[in-house]
Amino acid sequence: MAALDSLLAPLDAATFLREHHQRRVHQWQTDSPLYHQLRDLFTPPGLESLLPDLTDILVWFRSRDGVPRSIAASPAQAWSLHQAGMTLYAKIDPGRLPAMAPVVELGREAARELGQSGEHFQIGLFASCAGAHTAPHFDSADGLTLH
């Protein structure tokens, strides 16, 4: 649980995951080296270099009539659209990205703590630009989100 504990301090992982399951929201800032490693990986310029190894890349945006939409995009298209202010979502295949090892370990730790097998966890990337707004929506799965 070292990876989770380092990100979640001052909470311990067991308390955080129990309260997450109970829909209690926690927000805090951390100086964890793991957090900074992940932040650097998922923000420019690290994000641009990750895109070719991601799968099922979607770009989310609002149409002119205000309806939330998404389109599939290539890595190059996704980067250009993200630079224009649009939000990206993609699946991460840890086998294709050795840099994802810390994220994979976080998923495994969360699975063990929740008494689940790792197959119930999927790693995804949700990349919004500063000031972006996500329309109210329903996710069909629970998420553990690092901002």
mmCIF file of N, CA and C in Angstrom:
data_model
loop_
_atom_site.group_PDB
_atom_site.id
_atom_site.type_symbol
_atom_site.label_atom_id
_atom_site.label_comp_id
_atom_site.label_asym_id
_atom_site.label_seq_id
_atom_site.Cartn_x
_atom_site.Cartn_y
_atom_site.Cartn_z
ATOM 1 N N MET A 1 0.816 -1.201 0.000
ATOM 2 C CA MET A 1 0.000 0.000 0.000
ATOM 3 C C MET A 1 0.855 1.259 0.000
ATOM 4 N N ALA A 2 2.121 1.106 -0.204
ATOM 5 C CA ALA A 2 3.015 2.268 -0.119
ATOM 6 C C ALA A 2 2.647 3.345 -1.135
ATOM 7 N N ALA A 3 2.333 2.951 -2.365
ATOM 8 C CA ALA A 3 2.019 3.948 -3.397
ATOM 9 C C ALA A 3 0.754 4.714 -3.037
ATOM 10 N N LEU A 4 -0.292 3.998 -2.654
ATOM 11 C CA LEU A 4 -1.532 4.678 -2.265
ATOM 12 C C LEU A 4 -1.320 5.550 -1.037
ATOM 13 N N ASP A 5 -0.651 5.004 -0.037
ATOM 14 C CA ASP A 5 -0.430 5.782 1.182
ATOM 15 C C ASP A 5 0.347 7.058 0.899
ATOM 16 N N SER A 6 1.324 6.985 -0.018
ATOM 17 C CA SER A 6 2.117 8.184 -0.302
ATOM 18 C C SER A 6 1.277 9.268 -0.972
ATOM 19 N N LEU A 7 0.304 8.868 -1.780
ATOM 20 C CA LEU A 7 -0.562 9.848 -2.442
ATOM 21 C C LEU A 7 -1.670 10.363 -1.537
ATOM 22 N N LEU A 8 -2.111 9.528 -0.623
ATOM 23 C CA LEU A 8 -3.305 9.847 0.151
ATOM 24 C C LEU A 8 -3.035 10.516 1.494
ATOM 25 N N ALA A 9 -1.787 10.564 1.924
ATOM 26 C CA ALA A 9 -1.482 11.172 3.223
ATOM 27 C C ALA A 9 -2.111 12.564 3.287
ATOM 28 N N PRO A 10 -2.767 12.923 4.350
ATOM 29 C CA PRO A 10 -2.706 12.335 5.682
ATOM 30 C C PRO A 10 -3.670 11.172 5.921
ATOM 31 N N LEU A 11 -4.562 10.855 4.986
ATOM 32 C CA LEU A 11 -5.421 9.677 5.153
ATOM 33 C C LEU A 11 -4.620 8.425 4.857
ATOM 34 N N ASP A 12 -5.006 7.318 5.470
ATOM 35 C CA ASP A 12 -4.420 6.046 5.069
ATOM 36 C C ASP A 12 -5.307 5.455 3.974
ATOM 37 N N ALA A 13 -4.739 4.548 3.196
ATOM 38 C CA ALA A 13 -5.446 4.006 2.033
ATOM 39 C C ALA A 13 -6.749 3.317 2.426
ATOM 40 N N ALA A 14 -6.747 2.557 3.511
ATOM 41 C CA ALA A 14 -7.954 1.832 3.911
ATOM 42 C C ALA A 14 -9.104 2.795 4.206
ATOM 43 N N THR A 15 -8.816 3.862 4.936
ATOM 44 C CA THR A 15 -9.854 4.854 5.248
ATOM 45 C C THR A 15 -10.344 5.531 3.978
ATOM 46 N N PHE A 16 -9.414 5.947 3.132
ATOM 47 C CA PHE A 16 -9.800 6.628 1.896
ATOM 48 C C PHE A 16 -10.698 5.743 1.037
ATOM 49 N N LEU A 17 -10.295 4.495 0.802
ATOM 50 C CA LEU A 17 -11.072 3.617 -0.073
ATOM 51 C C LEU A 17 -12.437 3.299 0.527
ATOM 52 N N ARG A 18 -12.505 3.115 1.835
ATOM 53 C CA ARG A 18 -13.802 2.875 2.480
ATOM 54 C C ARG A 18 -14.712 4.086 2.284
ATOM 55 N N GLU A 19 -14.183 5.280 2.507
ATOM 56 C CA GLU A 19 -14.996 6.482 2.361
ATOM 57 C C GLU A 19 -15.304 6.779 0.897
ATOM 58 N N HIS A 20 -14.390 6.431 -0.006
ATOM 59 C CA HIS A 20 -14.661 6.583 -1.443
ATOM 60 C C HIS A 20 -15.855 5.709 -1.825
ATOM 61 N N HIS A 21 -15.862 4.479 -1.328
ATOM 62 C CA HIS A 21 -16.965 3.562 -1.614
ATOM 63 C C HIS A 21 -18.277 4.099 -1.044
ATOM 64 N N GLN A 22 -18.200 4.851 0.039
ATOM 65 C CA GLN A 22 -19.388 5.451 0.653
ATOM 66 C C GLN A 22 -19.726 6.804 0.027
ATOM 67 N N ARG A 23 -19.020 7.159 -1.046
ATOM 68 C CA ARG A 23 -19.258 8.390 -1.813
ATOM 69 C C ARG A 23 -18.863 9.659 -1.052
ATOM 70 N N ARG A 24 -17.912 9.542 -0.156
ATOM 71 C CA ARG A 24 -17.386 10.731 0.521
ATOM 72 C C ARG A 24 -16.239 11.276 -0.309
ATOM 73 N N VAL A 25 -16.295 12.536 -0.602
ATOM 74 C CA VAL A 25 -15.285 13.178 -1.445
ATOM 75 C C VAL A 25 -14.195 13.785 -0.568
ATOM 76 N N HIS A 26 -12.958 13.585 -0.979
ATOM 77 C CA HIS A 26 -11.821 14.200 -0.295
ATOM 78 C C HIS A 26 -11.026 14.986 -1.313
ATOM 79 N N GLN A 27 -10.582 16.151 -0.922
ATOM 80 C CA GLN A 27 -9.711 16.959 -1.773
ATOM 81 C C GLN A 27 -8.566 17.471 -0.925
ATOM 82 N N TRP A 28 -7.367 17.365 -1.450
ATOM 83 C CA TRP A 28 -6.199 17.898 -0.777
ATOM 84 C C TRP A 28 -5.060 17.974 -1.777
ATOM 85 N N GLN A 29 -4.009 18.639 -1.377
ATOM 86 C CA GLN A 29 -2.808 18.712 -2.198
ATOM 87 C C GLN A 29 -1.742 17.857 -1.541
ATOM 88 N N THR A 30 -0.847 17.341 -2.356
ATOM 89 C CA THR A 30 0.213 16.496 -1.828
ATOM 90 C C THR A 30 1.551 16.892 -2.429
ATOM 91 N N ASP A 31 2.581 16.648 -1.681
ATOM 92 C CA ASP A 31 3.939 16.835 -2.192
ATOM 93 C C ASP A 31 4.592 15.493 -2.474
ATOM 94 N N SER A 32 3.796 14.443 -2.575
ATOM 95 C CA SER A 32 4.312 13.102 -2.815
ATOM 96 C C SER A 32 5.137 13.056 -4.102
ATOM 97 N N PRO A 33 6.338 12.473 -4.056
ATOM 98 C CA PRO A 33 7.129 12.317 -5.289
ATOM 99 C C PRO A 33 6.365 11.535 -6.363
ATOM 100 N N LEU A 34 5.562 10.549 -5.949
ATOM 101 C CA LEU A 34 4.781 9.779 -6.921
ATOM 102 C C LEU A 34 3.768 10.671 -7.619
ATOM 103 N N TYR A 35 3.118 11.549 -6.868
ATOM 104 C CA TYR A 35 2.166 12.469 -7.487
ATOM 105 C C TYR A 35 2.868 13.323 -8.542
ATOM 106 N N HIS A 36 4.011 13.860 -8.209
ATOM 107 C CA HIS A 36 4.733 14.719 -9.153
ATOM 108 C C HIS A 36 5.190 13.934 -10.381
ATOM 109 N N GLN A 37 5.585 12.676 -10.191
ATOM 110 C CA GLN A 37 5.967 11.821 -11.321
ATOM 111 C C GLN A 37 4.774 11.619 -12.251
ATOM 112 N N LEU A 38 3.615 11.321 -11.677
ATOM 113 C CA LEU A 38 2.417 11.101 -12.490
ATOM 114 C C LEU A 38 1.954 12.389 -13.149
ATOM 115 N N ARG A 39 1.981 13.495 -12.415
ATOM 116 C CA ARG A 39 1.582 14.780 -12.985
ATOM 117 C C ARG A 39 2.448 15.119 -14.195
ATOM 118 N N ASP A 40 3.744 14.917 -14.085
ATOM 119 C CA ASP A 40 4.642 15.226 -15.195
ATOM 120 C C ASP A 40 4.383 14.328 -16.395
ATOM 121 N N LEU A 41 3.974 13.092 -16.125
ATOM 122 C CA LEU A 41 3.693 12.152 -17.205
ATOM 123 C C LEU A 41 2.419 12.526 -17.954
ATOM 124 N N PHE A 42 1.410 13.026 -17.230
ATOM 125 C CA PHE A 42 0.094 13.267 -17.817
ATOM 126 C C PHE A 42 -0.161 14.704 -18.242
ATOM 127 N N THR A 43 0.808 15.577 -18.138
ATOM 128 C CA THR A 43 0.648 16.956 -18.580
ATOM 129 C C THR A 43 1.683 17.248 -19.652
ATOM 130 N N PRO A 44 1.449 18.276 -20.478
ATOM 131 C CA PRO A 44 2.434 18.584 -21.516
ATOM 132 C C PRO A 44 3.799 18.859 -20.886
ATOM 133 N N PRO A 45 4.889 18.432 -21.533
ATOM 134 C CA PRO A 45 4.959 17.722 -22.810
ATOM 135 C C PRO A 45 4.794 16.216 -22.682
ATOM 136 N N GLY A 46 4.729 15.687 -21.447
ATOM 137 C CA GLY A 46 4.601 14.248 -21.279
ATOM 138 C C GLY A 46 3.365 13.672 -21.936
ATOM 139 N N LEU A 47 2.252 14.381 -21.849
ATOM 140 C CA LEU A 47 0.998 13.909 -22.429
ATOM 141 C C LEU A 47 1.125 13.674 -23.924
ATOM 142 N N GLU A 48 1.732 14.591 -24.640
ATOM 143 C CA GLU A 48 1.866 14.438 -26.092
ATOM 144 C C GLU A 48 2.648 13.177 -26.434
ATOM 145 N N SER A 49 3.681 12.871 -25.669
ATOM 146 C CA SER A 49 4.487 11.688 -25.962
ATOM 147 C C SER A 49 3.759 10.394 -25.600
ATOM 148 N N LEU A 50 2.761 10.453 -24.710
ATOM 149 C CA LEU A 50 1.981 9.268 -24.346
ATOM 150 C C LEU A 50 0.947 8.886 -25.402
ATOM 151 N N LEU A 51 0.406 9.868 -26.087
ATOM 152 C CA LEU A 51 -0.751 9.637 -26.962
ATOM 153 C C LEU A 51 -0.582 8.496 -27.960
ATOM 154 N N PRO A 52 0.564 8.329 -28.632
ATOM 155 C CA PRO A 52 0.669 7.228 -29.594
ATOM 156 C C PRO A 52 0.491 5.842 -28.973
ATOM 157 N N ASP A 53 0.705 5.709 -27.673
ATOM 158 C CA ASP A 53 0.584 4.408 -27.025
ATOM 159 C C ASP A 53 -0.747 4.205 -26.311
ATOM 160 N N LEU A 54 -1.654 5.169 -26.417
ATOM 161 C CA LEU A 54 -2.969 5.035 -25.801
ATOM 162 C C LEU A 54 -3.935 4.386 -26.783
ATOM 163 N N THR A 55 -5.018 3.832 -26.275
ATOM 164 C CA THR A 55 -6.012 3.197 -27.138
ATOM 165 C C THR A 55 -7.368 3.871 -26.941
ATOM 166 N N ASP A 56 -8.214 3.721 -27.934
ATOM 167 C CA ASP A 56 -9.590 4.240 -27.875
ATOM 168 C C ASP A 56 -9.631 5.704 -27.450
ATOM 169 N N ILE A 57 -8.878 6.548 -28.155
ATOM 170 C CA ILE A 57 -8.826 7.968 -27.812
ATOM 171 C C ILE A 57 -10.110 8.652 -28.277
ATOM 172 N N LEU A 58 -10.759 9.350 -27.350
ATOM 173 C CA LEU A 58 -11.948 10.138 -27.657
ATOM 174 C C LEU A 58 -11.677 11.592 -27.319
ATOM 175 N N VAL A 59 -12.242 12.480 -28.110
ATOM 176 C CA VAL A 59 -12.185 13.914 -27.840
ATOM 177 C C VAL A 59 -13.603 14.339 -27.491
ATOM 178 N N TRP A 60 -13.755 14.963 -26.338
ATOM 179 C CA TRP A 60 -15.064 15.431 -25.881
ATOM 180 C C TRP A 60 -15.157 16.932 -26.088
ATOM 181 N N PHE A 61 -16.331 17.364 -26.539
ATOM 182 C CA PHE A 61 -16.542 18.788 -26.806
ATOM 183 C C PHE A 61 -18.035 19.074 -26.787
ATOM 184 N N ARG A 62 -18.388 20.320 -26.833
ATOM 185 C CA ARG A 62 -19.793 20.729 -26.957
ATOM 186 C C ARG A 62 -20.032 21.185 -28.392
ATOM 187 N N SER A 63 -21.116 20.698 -28.969
ATOM 188 C CA SER A 63 -21.476 21.129 -30.316
ATOM 189 C C SER A 63 -21.971 22.573 -30.259
ATOM 190 N N ARG A 64 -22.211 23.155 -31.416
ATOM 191 C CA ARG A 64 -22.684 24.548 -31.449
ATOM 192 C C ARG A 64 -24.011 24.734 -30.729
ATOM 193 N N ASP A 65 -24.814 23.663 -30.694
ATOM 194 C CA ASP A 65 -26.091 23.762 -29.983
ATOM 195 C C ASP A 65 -25.957 23.388 -28.504
ATOM 196 N N GLY A 66 -24.717 23.223 -28.027
ATOM 197 C CA GLY A 66 -24.464 22.986 -26.613
ATOM 198 C C GLY A 66 -24.547 21.545 -26.158
ATOM 199 N N VAL A 67 -24.750 20.623 -27.092
ATOM 200 C CA VAL A 67 -24.875 19.216 -26.740
ATOM 201 C C VAL A 67 -23.478 18.597 -26.595
ATOM 202 N N PRO A 68 -23.217 17.888 -25.482
ATOM 203 C CA PRO A 68 -21.924 17.217 -25.337
ATOM 204 C C PRO A 68 -21.774 16.118 -26.385
ATOM 205 N N ARG A 69 -20.628 16.073 -27.018
ATOM 206 C CA ARG A 69 -20.353 15.088 -28.066
ATOM 207 C C ARG A 69 -18.955 14.522 -27.862
ATOM 208 N N SER A 70 -18.691 13.409 -28.518
ATOM 209 C CA SER A 70 -17.335 12.869 -28.536
ATOM 210 C C SER A 70 -17.074 12.272 -29.907
ATOM 211 N N ILE A 71 -15.807 12.309 -30.295
ATOM 212 C CA ILE A 71 -15.386 11.698 -31.553
ATOM 213 C C ILE A 71 -14.095 10.938 -31.302
ATOM 214 N N ALA A 72 -13.916 9.855 -32.052
ATOM 215 C CA ALA A 72 -12.650 9.123 -31.998
ATOM 216 C C ALA A 72 -11.603 9.938 -32.741
ATOM 217 N N ALA A 73 -10.371 9.874 -32.270
ATOM 218 C CA ALA A 73 -9.309 10.664 -32.894
ATOM 219 C C ALA A 73 -7.996 9.895 -32.872
ATOM 220 N N SER A 74 -7.169 10.185 -33.853
ATOM 221 C CA SER A 74 -5.810 9.648 -33.865
ATOM 222 C C SER A 74 -5.006 10.399 -32.805
ATOM 223 N N PRO A 75 -3.841 9.886 -32.421
ATOM 224 C CA PRO A 75 -3.018 10.629 -31.457
ATOM 225 C C PRO A 75 -2.698 12.054 -31.910
ATOM 226 N N ALA A 76 -2.349 12.232 -33.175
ATOM 227 C CA ALA A 76 -2.011 13.577 -33.669
ATOM 228 C C ALA A 76 -3.232 14.494 -33.636
ATOM 229 N N GLN A 77 -4.383 13.976 -34.070
ATOM 230 C CA GLN A 77 -5.609 14.778 -34.034
ATOM 231 C C GLN A 77 -5.975 15.130 -32.590
ATOM 232 N N ALA A 78 -5.860 14.137 -31.706
ATOM 233 C CA ALA A 78 -6.214 14.359 -30.308
ATOM 234 C C ALA A 78 -5.348 15.454 -29.695
ATOM 235 N N TRP A 79 -4.056 15.432 -29.990
ATOM 236 C CA TRP A 79 -3.171 16.450 -29.427
ATOM 237 C C TRP A 79 -3.551 17.839 -29.938
ATOM 238 N N SER A 80 -3.807 17.944 -31.234
ATOM 239 C CA SER A 80 -4.189 19.245 -31.798
ATOM 240 C C SER A 80 -5.489 19.748 -31.183
ATOM 241 N N LEU A 81 -6.459 18.869 -31.040
ATOM 242 C CA LEU A 81 -7.745 19.269 -30.468
ATOM 243 C C LEU A 81 -7.614 19.611 -28.980
ATOM 244 N N HIS A 82 -6.769 18.889 -28.280
ATOM 245 C CA HIS A 82 -6.528 19.205 -26.869
ATOM 246 C C HIS A 82 -5.871 20.579 -26.744
ATOM 247 N N GLN A 83 -4.930 20.869 -27.622
ATOM 248 C CA GLN A 83 -4.280 22.180 -27.619
ATOM 249 C C GLN A 83 -5.295 23.293 -27.904
ATOM 250 N N ALA A 84 -6.381 22.942 -28.600
ATOM 251 C CA ALA A 84 -7.440 23.914 -28.898
ATOM 252 C C ALA A 84 -8.465 23.997 -27.765
ATOM 253 N N GLY A 85 -8.232 23.261 -26.660
ATOM 254 C CA GLY A 85 -9.092 23.369 -25.493
ATOM 255 C C GLY A 85 -10.048 22.220 -25.265
ATOM 256 N N MET A 86 -9.986 21.183 -26.094
ATOM 257 C CA MET A 86 -10.920 20.072 -25.934
ATOM 258 C C MET A 86 -10.360 19.026 -24.970
ATOM 259 N N THR A 87 -11.262 18.247 -24.413
ATOM 260 C CA THR A 87 -10.923 17.244 -23.413
ATOM 261 C C THR A 87 -10.681 15.897 -24.077
ATOM 262 N N LEU A 88 -9.670 15.182 -23.592
ATOM 263 C CA LEU A 88 -9.339 13.861 -24.121
ATOM 264 C C LEU A 88 -9.686 12.784 -23.103
ATOM 265 N N TYR A 89 -10.115 11.641 -23.628
ATOM 266 C CA TYR A 89 -10.263 10.449 -22.813
ATOM 267 C C TYR A 89 -9.642 9.307 -23.598
ATOM 268 N N ALA A 90 -8.889 8.470 -22.930
ATOM 269 C CA ALA A 90 -8.274 7.325 -23.604
ATOM 270 C C ALA A 90 -8.063 6.207 -22.598
ATOM 271 N N LYS A 91 -7.976 5.005 -23.108
ATOM 272 C CA LYS A 91 -7.635 3.851 -22.282
ATOM 273 C C LYS A 91 -6.122 3.677 -22.311
ATOM 274 N N ILE A 92 -5.601 3.241 -21.189
ATOM 275 C CA ILE A 92 -4.167 3.021 -21.073
ATOM 276 C C ILE A 92 -3.923 1.526 -20.956
ATOM 277 N N ASP A 93 -3.148 0.990 -21.879
ATOM 278 C CA ASP A 93 -2.730 -0.407 -21.832
ATOM 279 C C ASP A 93 -1.364 -0.428 -21.156
ATOM 280 N N PRO A 94 -1.297 -0.866 -19.891
ATOM 281 C CA PRO A 94 -0.033 -0.806 -19.169
ATOM 282 C C PRO A 94 1.085 -1.587 -19.850
ATOM 283 N N GLY A 95 0.738 -2.626 -20.612
ATOM 284 C CA GLY A 95 1.756 -3.402 -21.309
ATOM 285 C C GLY A 95 2.475 -2.600 -22.381
ATOM 286 N N ARG A 96 1.818 -1.570 -22.896
ATOM 287 C CA ARG A 96 2.421 -0.740 -23.947
ATOM 288 C C ARG A 96 3.197 0.435 -23.384
ATOM 289 N N LEU A 97 2.989 0.727 -22.126
ATOM 290 C CA LEU A 97 3.612 1.903 -21.521
ATOM 291 C C LEU A 97 4.307 1.543 -20.212
ATOM 292 N N PRO A 98 5.588 1.225 -20.264
ATOM 293 C CA PRO A 98 6.305 0.910 -19.025
ATOM 294 C C PRO A 98 6.227 2.040 -17.996
ATOM 295 N N ALA A 99 6.068 3.276 -18.456
ATOM 296 C CA ALA A 99 5.982 4.411 -17.532
ATOM 297 C C ALA A 99 4.722 4.335 -16.669
ATOM 298 N N MET A 100 3.784 3.468 -17.032
ATOM 299 C CA MET A 100 2.539 3.336 -16.277
ATOM 300 C C MET A 100 2.683 2.417 -15.072
ATOM 301 N N ALA A 101 3.863 1.875 -14.839
ATOM 302 C CA ALA A 101 4.058 0.946 -13.720
ATOM 303 C C ALA A 101 3.533 1.499 -12.396
ATOM 304 N N PRO A 102 3.786 2.780 -12.047
ATOM 305 C CA PRO A 102 3.241 3.290 -10.781
ATOM 306 C C PRO A 102 1.710 3.310 -10.762
ATOM 307 N N VAL A 103 1.097 3.576 -11.901
ATOM 308 C CA VAL A 103 -0.365 3.614 -11.976
ATOM 309 C C VAL A 103 -0.924 2.203 -11.847
ATOM 310 N N VAL A 104 -0.268 1.240 -12.506
ATOM 311 C CA VAL A 104 -0.695 -0.157 -12.403
ATOM 312 C C VAL A 104 -0.619 -0.611 -10.950
ATOM 313 N N GLU A 105 0.459 -0.245 -10.272
ATOM 314 C CA GLU A 105 0.605 -0.628 -8.866
ATOM 315 C C GLU A 105 -0.479 0.017 -8.006
ATOM 316 N N LEU A 106 -0.841 1.257 -8.299
ATOM 317 C CA LEU A 106 -1.940 1.896 -7.567
ATOM 318 C C LEU A 106 -3.233 1.100 -7.739
ATOM 319 N N GLY A 107 -3.512 0.676 -8.973
ATOM 320 C CA GLY A 107 -4.710 -0.114 -9.239
ATOM 321 C C GLY A 107 -4.701 -1.436 -8.498
ATOM 322 N N ARG A 108 -3.546 -2.089 -8.488
ATOM 323 C CA ARG A 108 -3.432 -3.366 -7.770
ATOM 324 C C ARG A 108 -3.642 -3.168 -6.269
ATOM 325 N N GLU A 109 -3.042 -2.108 -5.730
ATOM 326 C CA GLU A 109 -3.211 -1.838 -4.301
ATOM 327 C C GLU A 109 -4.677 -1.561 -3.974
ATOM 328 N N ALA A 110 -5.327 -0.764 -4.799
ATOM 329 C CA ALA A 110 -6.741 -0.468 -4.564
ATOM 330 C C ALA A 110 -7.572 -1.745 -4.652
ATOM 331 N N ALA A 111 -7.274 -2.596 -5.624
ATOM 332 C CA ALA A 111 -8.003 -3.857 -5.778
ATOM 333 C C ALA A 111 -7.835 -4.728 -4.535
ATOM 334 N N ARG A 112 -6.598 -4.884 -4.083
ATOM 335 C CA ARG A 112 -6.356 -5.705 -2.891
ATOM 336 C C ARG A 112 -7.102 -5.139 -1.682
ATOM 337 N N GLU A 113 -7.028 -3.821 -1.526
ATOM 338 C CA GLU A 113 -7.673 -3.193 -0.374
ATOM 339 C C GLU A 113 -9.190 -3.383 -0.411
ATOM 340 N N LEU A 114 -9.764 -3.422 -1.607
ATOM 341 C CA LEU A 114 -11.210 -3.589 -1.755
ATOM 342 C C LEU A 114 -11.624 -5.048 -1.884
ATOM 343 N N GLY A 115 -10.651 -5.962 -1.781
ATOM 344 C CA GLY A 115 -10.952 -7.384 -1.871
ATOM 345 C C GLY A 115 -11.346 -7.825 -3.267
ATOM 346 N N GLN A 116 -10.828 -7.169 -4.279
ATOM 347 C CA GLN A 116 -11.157 -7.480 -5.673
ATOM 348 C C GLN A 116 -9.900 -7.931 -6.417
ATOM 349 N N SER A 117 -10.125 -8.591 -7.534
ATOM 350 C CA SER A 117 -8.987 -8.938 -8.384
ATOM 351 C C SER A 117 -8.681 -7.751 -9.287
ATOM 352 N N GLY A 118 -7.464 -7.685 -9.775
ATOM 353 C CA GLY A 118 -7.042 -6.577 -10.621
ATOM 354 C C GLY A 118 -7.813 -6.458 -11.917
ATOM 355 N N GLU A 119 -8.492 -7.525 -12.339
ATOM 356 C CA GLU A 119 -9.220 -7.475 -13.612
ATOM 357 C C GLU A 119 -10.417 -6.524 -13.559
ATOM 358 N N HIS A 120 -10.808 -6.101 -12.371
ATOM 359 C CA HIS A 120 -11.923 -5.167 -12.229
ATOM 360 C C HIS A 120 -11.495 -3.714 -12.394
ATOM 361 N N PHE A 121 -10.221 -3.490 -12.650
ATOM 362 C CA PHE A 121 -9.701 -2.133 -12.745
ATOM 363 C C PHE A 121 -9.214 -1.846 -14.150
ATOM 364 N N GLN A 122 -9.487 -0.669 -14.591
ATOM 365 C CA GLN A 122 -9.023 -0.198 -15.897
ATOM 366 C C GLN A 122 -8.387 1.163 -15.685
ATOM 367 N N ILE A 123 -7.297 1.397 -16.368
ATOM 368 C CA ILE A 123 -6.608 2.676 -16.241
ATOM 369 C C ILE A 123 -6.986 3.539 -17.430
ATOM 370 N N GLY A 124 -7.434 4.731 -17.147
ATOM 371 C CA GLY A 124 -7.816 5.651 -18.209
ATOM 372 C C GLY A 124 -7.208 7.016 -17.986
ATOM 373 N N LEU A 125 -7.170 7.780 -19.039
ATOM 374 C CA LEU A 125 -6.659 9.147 -18.994
ATOM 375 C C LEU A 125 -7.798 10.094 -19.341
ATOM 376 N N PHE A 126 -8.008 11.078 -18.511
ATOM 377 C CA PHE A 126 -8.987 12.128 -18.759
ATOM 378 C C PHE A 126 -8.209 13.425 -18.668
ATOM 379 N N ALA A 127 -8.003 14.090 -19.786
ATOM 380 C CA ALA A 127 -7.155 15.287 -19.822
ATOM 381 C C ALA A 127 -7.972 16.494 -20.253
ATOM 382 N N SER A 128 -8.194 17.397 -19.312
ATOM 383 C CA SER A 128 -8.912 18.640 -19.590
ATOM 384 C C SER A 128 -7.946 19.805 -19.511
ATOM 385 N N CYS A 129 -8.251 20.835 -20.243
ATOM 386 C CA CYS A 129 -7.465 22.068 -20.173
ATOM 387 C C CYS A 129 -7.977 22.908 -19.011
ATOM 388 N N ALA A 130 -7.154 23.808 -18.545
ATOM 389 C CA ALA A 130 -7.568 24.703 -17.465
ATOM 390 C C ALA A 130 -8.857 25.417 -17.862
ATOM 391 N N GLY A 131 -9.805 25.463 -16.944
ATOM 392 C CA GLY A 131 -11.066 26.147 -17.196
ATOM 393 C C GLY A 131 -12.095 25.315 -17.937
ATOM 394 N N ALA A 132 -11.764 24.068 -18.274
ATOM 395 C CA ALA A 132 -12.711 23.213 -18.996
ATOM 396 C C ALA A 132 -13.889 22.871 -18.085
ATOM 397 N N HIS A 133 -15.024 22.612 -18.681
ATOM 398 C CA HIS A 133 -16.234 22.268 -17.941
ATOM 399 C C HIS A 133 -16.748 20.934 -18.460
ATOM 400 N N THR A 134 -17.002 20.016 -17.553
ATOM 401 C CA THR A 134 -17.578 18.731 -17.924
ATOM 402 C C THR A 134 -19.064 18.769 -17.608
ATOM 403 N N ALA A 135 -19.868 18.478 -18.601
ATOM 404 C CA ALA A 135 -21.318 18.482 -18.408
ATOM 405 C C ALA A 135 -21.707 17.394 -17.412
ATOM 406 N N PRO A 136 -22.783 17.622 -16.644
ATOM 407 C CA PRO A 136 -23.260 16.568 -15.753
ATOM 408 C C PRO A 136 -23.503 15.294 -16.558
ATOM 409 N N HIS A 137 -23.041 14.190 -16.011
ATOM 410 C CA HIS A 137 -23.184 12.917 -16.711
ATOM 411 C C HIS A 137 -23.134 11.782 -15.701
ATOM 412 N N PHE A 138 -23.386 10.583 -16.183
ATOM 413 C CA PHE A 138 -23.367 9.382 -15.362
ATOM 414 C C PHE A 138 -22.240 8.491 -15.848
ATOM 415 N N ASP A 139 -21.392 8.057 -14.939
ATOM 416 C CA ASP A 139 -20.364 7.074 -15.265
ATOM 417 C C ASP A 139 -20.863 5.712 -14.815
ATOM 418 N N SER A 140 -20.673 4.713 -15.642
ATOM 419 C CA SER A 140 -21.179 3.378 -15.323
ATOM 420 C C SER A 140 -20.268 2.622 -14.363
ATOM 421 N N ALA A 141 -19.160 3.221 -13.974
ATOM 422 C CA ALA A 141 -18.232 2.583 -13.044
ATOM 423 C C ALA A 141 -17.716 3.629 -12.061
ATOM 424 N N ASP A 142 -17.292 3.163 -10.914
ATOM 425 C CA ASP A 142 -16.672 4.065 -9.949
ATOM 426 C C ASP A 142 -15.271 4.394 -10.410
ATOM 427 N N GLY A 143 -14.825 5.589 -10.072
ATOM 428 C CA GLY A 143 -13.485 5.990 -10.456
ATOM 429 C C GLY A 143 -12.694 6.505 -9.275
ATOM 430 N N LEU A 144 -11.419 6.267 -9.315
ATOM 431 C CA LEU A 144 -10.474 6.843 -8.377
ATOM 432 C C LEU A 144 -9.647 7.801 -9.212
ATOM 433 N N THR A 145 -9.831 9.092 -8.995
ATOM 434 C CA THR A 145 -9.291 10.103 -9.899
ATOM 435 C C THR A 145 -8.169 10.884 -9.252
ATOM 436 N N LEU A 146 -7.059 11.000 -9.973
ATOM 437 C CA LEU A 146 -5.955 11.854 -9.557
ATOM 438 C C LEU A 146 -5.985 13.086 -10.429
ATOM 439 N N HIS A 147 -6.029 14.258 -9.819
ATOM 440 C CA HIS A 147 -6.020 15.519 -10.572
ATOM 441 C C HIS A 147 -4.664 16.149 -10.448
#
